[in-house]
Tab-separated table of C-alpha atoms in Angstrom:
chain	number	residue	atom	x	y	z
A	17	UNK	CA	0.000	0.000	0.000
A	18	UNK	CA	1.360	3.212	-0.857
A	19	UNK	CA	0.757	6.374	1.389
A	20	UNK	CA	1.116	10.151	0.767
A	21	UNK	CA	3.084	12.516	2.317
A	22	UNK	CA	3.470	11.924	6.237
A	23	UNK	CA	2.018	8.255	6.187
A	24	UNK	CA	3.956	5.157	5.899
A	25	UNK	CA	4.899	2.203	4.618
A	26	UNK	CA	6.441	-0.316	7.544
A	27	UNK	CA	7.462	-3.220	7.517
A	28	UNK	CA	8.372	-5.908	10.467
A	29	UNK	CA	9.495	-4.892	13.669
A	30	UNK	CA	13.068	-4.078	13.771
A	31	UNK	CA	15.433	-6.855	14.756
A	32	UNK	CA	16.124	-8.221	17.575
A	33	UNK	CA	18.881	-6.708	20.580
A	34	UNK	CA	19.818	-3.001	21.394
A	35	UNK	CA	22.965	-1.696	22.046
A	36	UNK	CA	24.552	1.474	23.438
A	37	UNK	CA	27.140	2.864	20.535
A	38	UNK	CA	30.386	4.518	22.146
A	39	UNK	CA	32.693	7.035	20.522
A	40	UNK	CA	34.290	4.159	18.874
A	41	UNK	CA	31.215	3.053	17.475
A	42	UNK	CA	31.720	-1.092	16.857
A	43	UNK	CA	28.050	-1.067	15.941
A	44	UNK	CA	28.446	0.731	12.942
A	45	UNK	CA	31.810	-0.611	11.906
A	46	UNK	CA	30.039	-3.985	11.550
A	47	UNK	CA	27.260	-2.148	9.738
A	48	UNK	CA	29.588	-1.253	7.225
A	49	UNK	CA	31.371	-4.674	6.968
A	50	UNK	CA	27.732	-6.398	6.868
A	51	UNK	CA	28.871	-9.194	3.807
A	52	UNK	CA	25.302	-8.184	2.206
A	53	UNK	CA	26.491	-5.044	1.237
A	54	UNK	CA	26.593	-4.272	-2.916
A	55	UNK	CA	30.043	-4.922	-3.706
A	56	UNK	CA	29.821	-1.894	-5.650
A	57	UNK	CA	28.829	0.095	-2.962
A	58	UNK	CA	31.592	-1.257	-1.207
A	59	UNK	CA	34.225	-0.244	-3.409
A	60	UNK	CA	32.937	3.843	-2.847
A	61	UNK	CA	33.635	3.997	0.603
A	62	UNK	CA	37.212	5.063	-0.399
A	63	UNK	CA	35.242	8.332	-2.212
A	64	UNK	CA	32.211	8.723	0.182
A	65	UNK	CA	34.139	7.675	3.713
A	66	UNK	CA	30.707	6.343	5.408
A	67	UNK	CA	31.675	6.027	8.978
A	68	UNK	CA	33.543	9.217	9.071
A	69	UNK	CA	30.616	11.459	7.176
A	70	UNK	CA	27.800	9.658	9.610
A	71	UNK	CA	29.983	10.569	13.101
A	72	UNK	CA	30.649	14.244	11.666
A	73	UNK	CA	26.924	14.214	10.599
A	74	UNK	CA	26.195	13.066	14.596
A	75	UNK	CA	24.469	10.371	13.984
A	76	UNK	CA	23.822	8.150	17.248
A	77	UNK	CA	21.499	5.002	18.388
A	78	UNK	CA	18.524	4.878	19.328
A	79	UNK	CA	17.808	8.065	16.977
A	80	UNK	CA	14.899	8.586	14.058
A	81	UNK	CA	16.863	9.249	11.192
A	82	UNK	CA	14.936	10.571	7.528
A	83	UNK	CA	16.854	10.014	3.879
A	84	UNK	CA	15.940	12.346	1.821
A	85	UNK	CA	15.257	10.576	-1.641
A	86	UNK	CA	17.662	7.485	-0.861
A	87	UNK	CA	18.643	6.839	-4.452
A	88	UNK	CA	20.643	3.196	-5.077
A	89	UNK	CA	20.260	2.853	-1.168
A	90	UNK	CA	23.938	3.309	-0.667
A	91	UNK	CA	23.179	4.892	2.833
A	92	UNK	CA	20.162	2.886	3.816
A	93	UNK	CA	21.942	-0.424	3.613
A	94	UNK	CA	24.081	1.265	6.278
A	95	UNK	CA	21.357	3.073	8.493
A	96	UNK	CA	18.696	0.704	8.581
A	97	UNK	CA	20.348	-2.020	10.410
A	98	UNK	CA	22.157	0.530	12.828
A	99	UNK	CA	19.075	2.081	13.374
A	100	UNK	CA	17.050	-1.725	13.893
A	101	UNK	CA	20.029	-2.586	16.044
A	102	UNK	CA	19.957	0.252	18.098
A	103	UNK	CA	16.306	0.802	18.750
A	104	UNK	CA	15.879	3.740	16.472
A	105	UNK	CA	14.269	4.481	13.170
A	106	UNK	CA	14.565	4.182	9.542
A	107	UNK	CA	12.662	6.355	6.921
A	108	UNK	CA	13.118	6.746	3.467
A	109	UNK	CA	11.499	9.698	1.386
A	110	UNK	CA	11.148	9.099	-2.375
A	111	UNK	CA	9.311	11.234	-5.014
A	112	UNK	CA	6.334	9.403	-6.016
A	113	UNK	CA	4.029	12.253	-7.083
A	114	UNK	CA	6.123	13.243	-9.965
A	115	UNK	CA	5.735	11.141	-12.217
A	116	UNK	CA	3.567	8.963	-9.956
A	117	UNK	CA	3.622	5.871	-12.072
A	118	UNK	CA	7.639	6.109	-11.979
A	119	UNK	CA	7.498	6.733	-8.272
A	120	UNK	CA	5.133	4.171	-7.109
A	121	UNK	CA	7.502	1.701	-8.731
A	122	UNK	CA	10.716	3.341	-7.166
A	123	UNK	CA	8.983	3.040	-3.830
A	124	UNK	CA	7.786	-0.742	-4.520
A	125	UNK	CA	11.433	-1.518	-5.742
A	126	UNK	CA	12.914	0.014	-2.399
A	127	UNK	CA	10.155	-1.281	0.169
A	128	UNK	CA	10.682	-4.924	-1.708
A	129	UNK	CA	15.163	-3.711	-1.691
A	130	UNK	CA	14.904	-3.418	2.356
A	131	UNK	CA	12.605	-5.562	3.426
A	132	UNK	CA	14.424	-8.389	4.686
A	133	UNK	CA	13.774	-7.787	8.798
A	134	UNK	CA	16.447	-9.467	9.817
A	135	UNK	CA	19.080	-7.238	8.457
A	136	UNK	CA	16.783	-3.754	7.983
A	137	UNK	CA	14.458	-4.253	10.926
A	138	UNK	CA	11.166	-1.796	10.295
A	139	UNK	CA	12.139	0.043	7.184
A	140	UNK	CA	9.877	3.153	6.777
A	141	UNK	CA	8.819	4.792	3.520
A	142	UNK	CA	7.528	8.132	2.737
A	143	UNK	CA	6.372	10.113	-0.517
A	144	UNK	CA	8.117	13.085	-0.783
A	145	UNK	CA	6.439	15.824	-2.436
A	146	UNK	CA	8.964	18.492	-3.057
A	147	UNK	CA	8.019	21.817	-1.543
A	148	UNK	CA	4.305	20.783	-0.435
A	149	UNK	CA	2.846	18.379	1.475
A	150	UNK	CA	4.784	17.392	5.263
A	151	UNK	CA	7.645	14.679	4.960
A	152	UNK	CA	5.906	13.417	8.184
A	153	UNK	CA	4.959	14.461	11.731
A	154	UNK	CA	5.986	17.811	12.492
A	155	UNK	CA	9.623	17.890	15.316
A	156	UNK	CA	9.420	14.221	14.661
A	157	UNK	CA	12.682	13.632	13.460
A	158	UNK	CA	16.398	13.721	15.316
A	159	UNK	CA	18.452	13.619	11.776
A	160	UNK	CA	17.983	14.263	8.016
A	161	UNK	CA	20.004	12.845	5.392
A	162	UNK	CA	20.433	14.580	1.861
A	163	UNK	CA	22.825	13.296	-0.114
A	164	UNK	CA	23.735	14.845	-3.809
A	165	UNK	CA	20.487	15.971	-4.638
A	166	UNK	CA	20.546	19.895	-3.044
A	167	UNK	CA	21.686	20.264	-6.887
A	168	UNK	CA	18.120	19.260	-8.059
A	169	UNK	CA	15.954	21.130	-6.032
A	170	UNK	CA	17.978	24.470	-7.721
A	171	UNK	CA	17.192	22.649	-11.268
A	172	UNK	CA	13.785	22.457	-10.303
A	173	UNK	CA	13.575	25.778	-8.496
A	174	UNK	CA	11.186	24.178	-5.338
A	175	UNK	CA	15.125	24.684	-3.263
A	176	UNK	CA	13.368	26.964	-0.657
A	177	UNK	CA	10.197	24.893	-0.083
A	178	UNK	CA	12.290	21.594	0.362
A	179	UNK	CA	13.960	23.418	3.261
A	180	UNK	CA	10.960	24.430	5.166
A	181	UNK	CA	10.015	21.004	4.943
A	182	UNK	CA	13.487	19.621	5.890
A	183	UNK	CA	13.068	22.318	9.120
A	184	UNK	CA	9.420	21.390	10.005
A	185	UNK	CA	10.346	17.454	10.295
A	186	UNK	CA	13.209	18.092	12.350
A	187	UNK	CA	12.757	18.248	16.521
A	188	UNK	CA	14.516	21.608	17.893
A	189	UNK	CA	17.926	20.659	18.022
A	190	UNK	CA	17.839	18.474	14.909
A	191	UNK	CA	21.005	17.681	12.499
A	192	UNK	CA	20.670	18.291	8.714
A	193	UNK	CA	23.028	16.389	7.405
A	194	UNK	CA	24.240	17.753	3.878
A	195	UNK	CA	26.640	16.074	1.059
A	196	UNK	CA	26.776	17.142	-2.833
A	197	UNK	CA	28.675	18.282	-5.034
A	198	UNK	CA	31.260	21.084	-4.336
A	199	UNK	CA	31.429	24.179	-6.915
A	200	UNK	CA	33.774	26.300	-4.697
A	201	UNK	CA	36.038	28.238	-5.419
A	202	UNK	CA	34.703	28.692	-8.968
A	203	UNK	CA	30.932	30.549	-9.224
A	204	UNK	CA	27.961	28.328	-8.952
A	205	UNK	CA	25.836	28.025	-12.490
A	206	UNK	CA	22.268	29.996	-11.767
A	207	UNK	CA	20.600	26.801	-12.055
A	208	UNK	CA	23.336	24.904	-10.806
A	209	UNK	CA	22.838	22.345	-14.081
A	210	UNK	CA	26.002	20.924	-14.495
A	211	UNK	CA	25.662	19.610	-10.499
A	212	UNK	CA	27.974	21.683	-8.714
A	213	UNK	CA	26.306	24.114	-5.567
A	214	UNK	CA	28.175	26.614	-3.870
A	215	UNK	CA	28.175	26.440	-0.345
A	216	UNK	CA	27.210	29.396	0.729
A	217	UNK	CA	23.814	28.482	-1.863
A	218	UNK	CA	22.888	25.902	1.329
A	219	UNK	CA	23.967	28.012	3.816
A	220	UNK	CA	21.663	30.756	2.304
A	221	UNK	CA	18.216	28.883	2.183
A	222	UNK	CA	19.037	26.198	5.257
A	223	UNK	CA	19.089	29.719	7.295
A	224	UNK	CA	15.617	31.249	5.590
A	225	UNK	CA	14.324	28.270	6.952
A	226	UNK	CA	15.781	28.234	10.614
A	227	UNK	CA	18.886	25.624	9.995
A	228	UNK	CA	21.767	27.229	10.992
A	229	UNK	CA	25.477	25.620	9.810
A	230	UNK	CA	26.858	24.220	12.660
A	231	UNK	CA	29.917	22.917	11.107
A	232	UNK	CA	31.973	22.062	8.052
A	233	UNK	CA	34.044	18.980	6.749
A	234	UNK	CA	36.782	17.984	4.266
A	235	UNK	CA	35.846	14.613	4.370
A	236	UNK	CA	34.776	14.343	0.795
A	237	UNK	CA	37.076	17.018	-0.604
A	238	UNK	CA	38.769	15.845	-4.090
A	239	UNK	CA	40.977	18.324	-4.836
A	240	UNK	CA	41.452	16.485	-8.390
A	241	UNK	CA	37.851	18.190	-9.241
A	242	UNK	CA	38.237	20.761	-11.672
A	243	UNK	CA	34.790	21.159	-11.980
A	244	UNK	CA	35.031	21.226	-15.830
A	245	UNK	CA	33.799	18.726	-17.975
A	246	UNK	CA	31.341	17.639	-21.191
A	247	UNK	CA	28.937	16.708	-18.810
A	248	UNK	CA	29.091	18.116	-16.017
A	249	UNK	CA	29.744	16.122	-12.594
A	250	UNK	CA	28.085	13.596	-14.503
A	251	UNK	CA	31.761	12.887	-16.528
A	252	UNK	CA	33.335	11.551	-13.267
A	253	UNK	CA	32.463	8.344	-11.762
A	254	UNK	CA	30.058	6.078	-10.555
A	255	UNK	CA	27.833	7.966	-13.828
A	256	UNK	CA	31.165	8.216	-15.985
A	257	UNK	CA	28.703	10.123	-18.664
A	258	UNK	CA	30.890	9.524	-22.264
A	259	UNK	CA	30.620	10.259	-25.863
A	260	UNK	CA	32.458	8.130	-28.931
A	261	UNK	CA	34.189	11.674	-30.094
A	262	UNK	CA	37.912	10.546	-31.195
A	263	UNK	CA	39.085	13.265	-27.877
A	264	UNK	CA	36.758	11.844	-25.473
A	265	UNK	CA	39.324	10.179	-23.301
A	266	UNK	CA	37.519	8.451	-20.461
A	267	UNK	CA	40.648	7.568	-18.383
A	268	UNK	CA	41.330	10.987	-17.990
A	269	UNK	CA	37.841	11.493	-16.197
A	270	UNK	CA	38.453	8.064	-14.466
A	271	UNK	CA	41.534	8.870	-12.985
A	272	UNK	CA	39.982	12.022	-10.893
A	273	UNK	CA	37.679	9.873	-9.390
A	274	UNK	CA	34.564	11.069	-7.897
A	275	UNK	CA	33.609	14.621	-7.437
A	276	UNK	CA	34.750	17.400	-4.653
A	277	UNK	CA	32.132	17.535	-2.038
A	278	UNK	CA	30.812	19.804	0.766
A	279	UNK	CA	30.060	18.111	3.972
A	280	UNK	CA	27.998	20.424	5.913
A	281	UNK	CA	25.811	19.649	9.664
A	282	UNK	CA	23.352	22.201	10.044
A	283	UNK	CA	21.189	22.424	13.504
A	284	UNK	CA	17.526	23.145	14.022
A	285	UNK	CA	17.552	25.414	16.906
């Protein structure tokens, strides 16, 4: 059955056993070496450095966590069962409104993805309606996710919207947890079309809407990034966009890896 905005999908109770994560946190570290894990996920951790991003970010047990438009589920296969194993919550928000025939199947193909209890425990999904309807209860949520897709909401122009809803979802005190695509030091496109947002673009709106940046990370940075290419961040890898033009070299792309990112915690106050 498939819900709008602020209802769910659930599945089966989360699995079995709590425990208490310390500052080493051994709970995650197994999360991240769970053997069910894409192998191809696996093999981005070198470019998207999981356990360091989600300690930054502040995540902790026992907490309600929302990912905003979970894409490929690189970061659910890692929160869900540290959320189920920790007595916390795991809910994913994907676009089904637009178009809703697309969407329902994205959100069949993830609810079917994460549905195996024993490893996900009580996987949650949400539509997400960009800019309108509630992501869920309002001050119902201790951390939000978005990862790569500030870029889109600028395509789209609903930017501002998404971050009242990000802000109404979040409980006072609240971590938005932000990674994409890096433009700094160069200028940010209007429309920010070939993927790359300036920072001070999410600091901008994540403060009309009450989220103020708490702190900053260089984490992700890839100082390879020229920011420059046929298309866009798109050239780089995992997407490695090409052409068959006799000077389209992919190994040159290849060899940068993936793209310069911001890493950015904002806090609902």
């Amino acid at each position: 059955m498939f819900l709008k905005s602020g209802a769910v999908f659930a599945g089966a109770f989360a699995c079995a056993g709590t425990a208490v994560a310390t500052d080493r946190d051994t709970i995650l570290e197994s999360c991240l070496a769970a053997p069910y894990r894409p192998t191809d996920q696996v093999r981005r951790d070198v470019w998207r450095h999981p356990y360091e991003s989600l300690k930054f970010w502040g995540l902790k047990a026992g907490m309600t966590v929302l990912d905003l438009q979970p894409v490929g589920g690189y970061w659910t296969y890692i929160l869900a069962p540290y959320l189920a194993r920790t007595n916390g919550t795991y809910i994913g928000a994907i676009p089904v409104t637009n178009p809703p025939d697309k969407g329902i199947q994205a959100m069949t193909a993830f609810a079917h993805e994460f549905s195996d209890k024993a490893r996900f425990g009580s996987v949650v999904v949400v539509d997400f309606d960009p800019g309108k309807l509630p992501l869920g209860p309002a001050n119902s949520v201790d951390f939000l996710l978005s990862a790569r897709e500030i870029h889109n909401w600028i395509r789209h122009e609903y930017i501002s919207g998404v971050m009242r809803q990000v802000a109404e979802v979040l409980k006072p005190g609240g971590i938005f947890a932000v990674e994409d695509h890096r433009a700094d030091p160069r200028a940010q496109k209007p429309d920010a079309s070939d993927g790359y947002v300036a920072i001070a673009t999410v600091v901008r709106e994540a403060a009309k809407a009450g989220l103020t940046l708490e702190a900053s990370s260089e984490i992700n940075a890839n100082p390879k990034d020229i920011k420059n290419y046929p298309f866009g961040v798109w050239t780089l890898p995992p997407t490695r966009k090409s052409d068959t033009s006799p000077t389209f070299r992919r190994t040159d792309y290849d060899v940068i890896g993936e793209s310069d990112r911001m890493t950015l915690r904002f806090r609902k106050l």
